[in-house]
Coordinates of C-alpha atoms and ligand atoms in Angstrom, one line a residue:
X1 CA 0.0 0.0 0.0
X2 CA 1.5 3.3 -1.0
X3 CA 0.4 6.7 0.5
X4 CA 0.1 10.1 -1.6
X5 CA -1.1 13.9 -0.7
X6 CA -3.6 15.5 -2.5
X7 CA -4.9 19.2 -2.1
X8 CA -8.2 20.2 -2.4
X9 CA -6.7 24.0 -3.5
X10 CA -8.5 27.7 -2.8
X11 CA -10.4 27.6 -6.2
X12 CA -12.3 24.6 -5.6
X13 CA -12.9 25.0 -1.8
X14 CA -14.6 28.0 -2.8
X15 CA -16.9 26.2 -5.2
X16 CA -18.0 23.9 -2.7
X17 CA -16.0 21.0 -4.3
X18 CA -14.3 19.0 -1.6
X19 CA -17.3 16.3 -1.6
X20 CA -17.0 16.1 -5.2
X21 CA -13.5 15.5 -5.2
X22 CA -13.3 12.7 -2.1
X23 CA -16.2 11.0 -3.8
X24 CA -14.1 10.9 -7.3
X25 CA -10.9 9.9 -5.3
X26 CA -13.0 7.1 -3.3
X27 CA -15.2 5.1 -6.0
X28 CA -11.1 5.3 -8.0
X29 CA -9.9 3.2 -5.0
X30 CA -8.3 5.7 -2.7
X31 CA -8.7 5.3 1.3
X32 CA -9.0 8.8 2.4
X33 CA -6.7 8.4 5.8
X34 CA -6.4 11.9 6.9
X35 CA -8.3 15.1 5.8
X36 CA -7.9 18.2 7.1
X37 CA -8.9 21.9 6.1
X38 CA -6.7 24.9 7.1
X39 CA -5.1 27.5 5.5
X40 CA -1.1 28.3 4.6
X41 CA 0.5 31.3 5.3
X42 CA 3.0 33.0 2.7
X43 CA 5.9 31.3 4.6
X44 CA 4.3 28.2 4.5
X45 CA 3.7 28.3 1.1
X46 CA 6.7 29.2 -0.2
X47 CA 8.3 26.6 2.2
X48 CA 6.0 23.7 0.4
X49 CA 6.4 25.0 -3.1
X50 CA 10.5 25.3 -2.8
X51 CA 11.5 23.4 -5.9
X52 CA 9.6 26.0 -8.0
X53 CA 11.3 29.2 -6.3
X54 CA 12.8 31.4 -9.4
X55 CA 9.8 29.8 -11.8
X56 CA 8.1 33.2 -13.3
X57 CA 5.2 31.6 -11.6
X58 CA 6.2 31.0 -8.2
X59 CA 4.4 34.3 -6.7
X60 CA 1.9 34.3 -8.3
X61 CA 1.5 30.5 -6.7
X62 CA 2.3 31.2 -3.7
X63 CA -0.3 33.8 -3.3
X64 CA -3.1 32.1 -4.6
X65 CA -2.4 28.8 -2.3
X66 CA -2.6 31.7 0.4
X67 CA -6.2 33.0 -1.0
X68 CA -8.4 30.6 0.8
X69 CA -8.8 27.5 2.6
X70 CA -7.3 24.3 1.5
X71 CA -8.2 20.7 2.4
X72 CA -4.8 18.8 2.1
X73 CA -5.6 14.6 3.0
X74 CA -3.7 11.8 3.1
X75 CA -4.8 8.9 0.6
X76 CA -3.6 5.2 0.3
X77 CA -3.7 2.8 -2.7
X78 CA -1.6 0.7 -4.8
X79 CA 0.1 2.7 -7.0
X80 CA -1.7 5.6 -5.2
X81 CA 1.0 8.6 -6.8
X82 CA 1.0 7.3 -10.0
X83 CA -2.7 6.7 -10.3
X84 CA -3.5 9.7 -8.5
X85 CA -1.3 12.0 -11.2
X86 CA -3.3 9.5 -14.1
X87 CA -6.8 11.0 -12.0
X88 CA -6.5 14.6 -11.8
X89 CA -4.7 15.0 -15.3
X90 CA -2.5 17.7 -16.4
X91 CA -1.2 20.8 -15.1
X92 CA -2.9 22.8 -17.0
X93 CA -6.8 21.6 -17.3
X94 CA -7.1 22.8 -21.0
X95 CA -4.4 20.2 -22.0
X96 CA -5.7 17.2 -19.0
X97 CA -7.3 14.6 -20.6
X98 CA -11.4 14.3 -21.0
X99 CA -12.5 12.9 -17.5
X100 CA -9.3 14.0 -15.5
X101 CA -9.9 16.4 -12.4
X102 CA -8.6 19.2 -14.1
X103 CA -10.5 18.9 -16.9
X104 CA -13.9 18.3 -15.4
X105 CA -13.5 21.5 -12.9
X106 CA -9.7 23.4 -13.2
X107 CA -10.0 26.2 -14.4
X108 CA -6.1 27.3 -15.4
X109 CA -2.9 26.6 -14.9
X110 CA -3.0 28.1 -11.3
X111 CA -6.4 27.4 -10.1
X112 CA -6.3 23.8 -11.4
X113 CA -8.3 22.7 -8.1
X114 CA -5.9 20.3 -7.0
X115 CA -2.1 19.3 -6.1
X116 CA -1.1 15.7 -5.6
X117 CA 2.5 14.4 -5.0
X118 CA 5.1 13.8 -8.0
X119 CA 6.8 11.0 -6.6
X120 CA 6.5 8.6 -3.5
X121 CA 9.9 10.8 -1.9
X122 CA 8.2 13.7 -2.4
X123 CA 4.6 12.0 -1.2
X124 CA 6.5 11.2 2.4
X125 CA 8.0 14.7 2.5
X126 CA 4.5 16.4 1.5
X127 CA 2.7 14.3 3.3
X128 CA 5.1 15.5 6.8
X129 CA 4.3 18.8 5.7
X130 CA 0.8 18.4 6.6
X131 CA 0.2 16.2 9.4
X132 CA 3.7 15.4 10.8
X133 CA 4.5 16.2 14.3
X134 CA 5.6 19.4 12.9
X135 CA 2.4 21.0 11.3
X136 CA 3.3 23.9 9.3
X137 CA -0.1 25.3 8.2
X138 CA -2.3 27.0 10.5
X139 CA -5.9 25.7 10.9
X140 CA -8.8 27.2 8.6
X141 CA -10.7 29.9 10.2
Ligands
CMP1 P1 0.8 21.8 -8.6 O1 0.5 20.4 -8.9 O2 0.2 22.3 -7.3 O3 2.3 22.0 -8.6 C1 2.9 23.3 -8.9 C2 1.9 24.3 -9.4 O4 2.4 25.4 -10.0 C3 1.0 23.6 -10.4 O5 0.1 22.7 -9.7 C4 0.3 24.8 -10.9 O6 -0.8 25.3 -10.2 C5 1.4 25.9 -10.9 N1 1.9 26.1 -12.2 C6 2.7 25.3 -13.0 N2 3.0 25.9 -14.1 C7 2.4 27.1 -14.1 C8 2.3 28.1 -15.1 N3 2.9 28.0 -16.2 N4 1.6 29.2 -14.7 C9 0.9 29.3 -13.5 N5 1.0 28.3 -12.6 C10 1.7 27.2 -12.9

């Protein structure tokens, strides 16, 4: 059983979809093991998005994972980074396949309604991030 993070992210909270997308993640075969909803601070999120810091993007990013609440969970599966990435489709939604995530309800490349790990290391580190002994994000208010 492998473990991945996914984040619901400010776009979609504020369209109401978290149900939507833990009922998608759920009837693909993901465990939801912990769920939380809470909100990052600028540190914070500049802290989680480190590998993209000098990306003309990174900002912009960073502010808009600070816009609103978030609902980062823990999921569990076979194969669950890999077959989470297949699930929510490419970066940007206009390019993610018919019946991805993204395509069904991103919106662009920055408010594409979810993040979910790259790669099992990054999975453990992200996943730490969240709901280690060392919370970084502060809770949703
Ligand atoms: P995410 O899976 O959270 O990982 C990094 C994020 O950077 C990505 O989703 C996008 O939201 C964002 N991103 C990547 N490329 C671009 C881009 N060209 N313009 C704006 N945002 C981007």
């Amino acid at each position: 059983m492998e473990r991945t993070l996914l984040i619901v992210k400010p776009d979609a909270t504020a369209r109401n979809l978290i149900g939507e997308i833990v009922r998608r993640v759920e009837c693909s075969g993901f465990t939801v093991e912990q769920i939380t909803k809470t909100r990052l601070g600028m540190e914070q999120a500049r802290r989680f998005y480190a590998v993209h810091e000098g990306k003309p993007f990174f900002a912009g990013l960073c502010s808009y994972m600070c816009s609103g609440p978030i609902v980062p969970m823990v999921l569990a599966k076979e194969n669950a980074v890999s077959d989470l990435r297949a699930l929510i489709g490419a970066t940007d939604p206009r390019r993610a396949a018919c019946g991805t995530l993204r395509y069904d309800i991103g919106e662009d490349n920055q408010r594409n309604s979810v993040h979910a790990s790259d790669a099992p290391e990054s999975a453990e580190i992200e996943i730490a991030f969240f709901f280690g002994r060392e919370q970084h994000a502060a809770p949703s208010h």
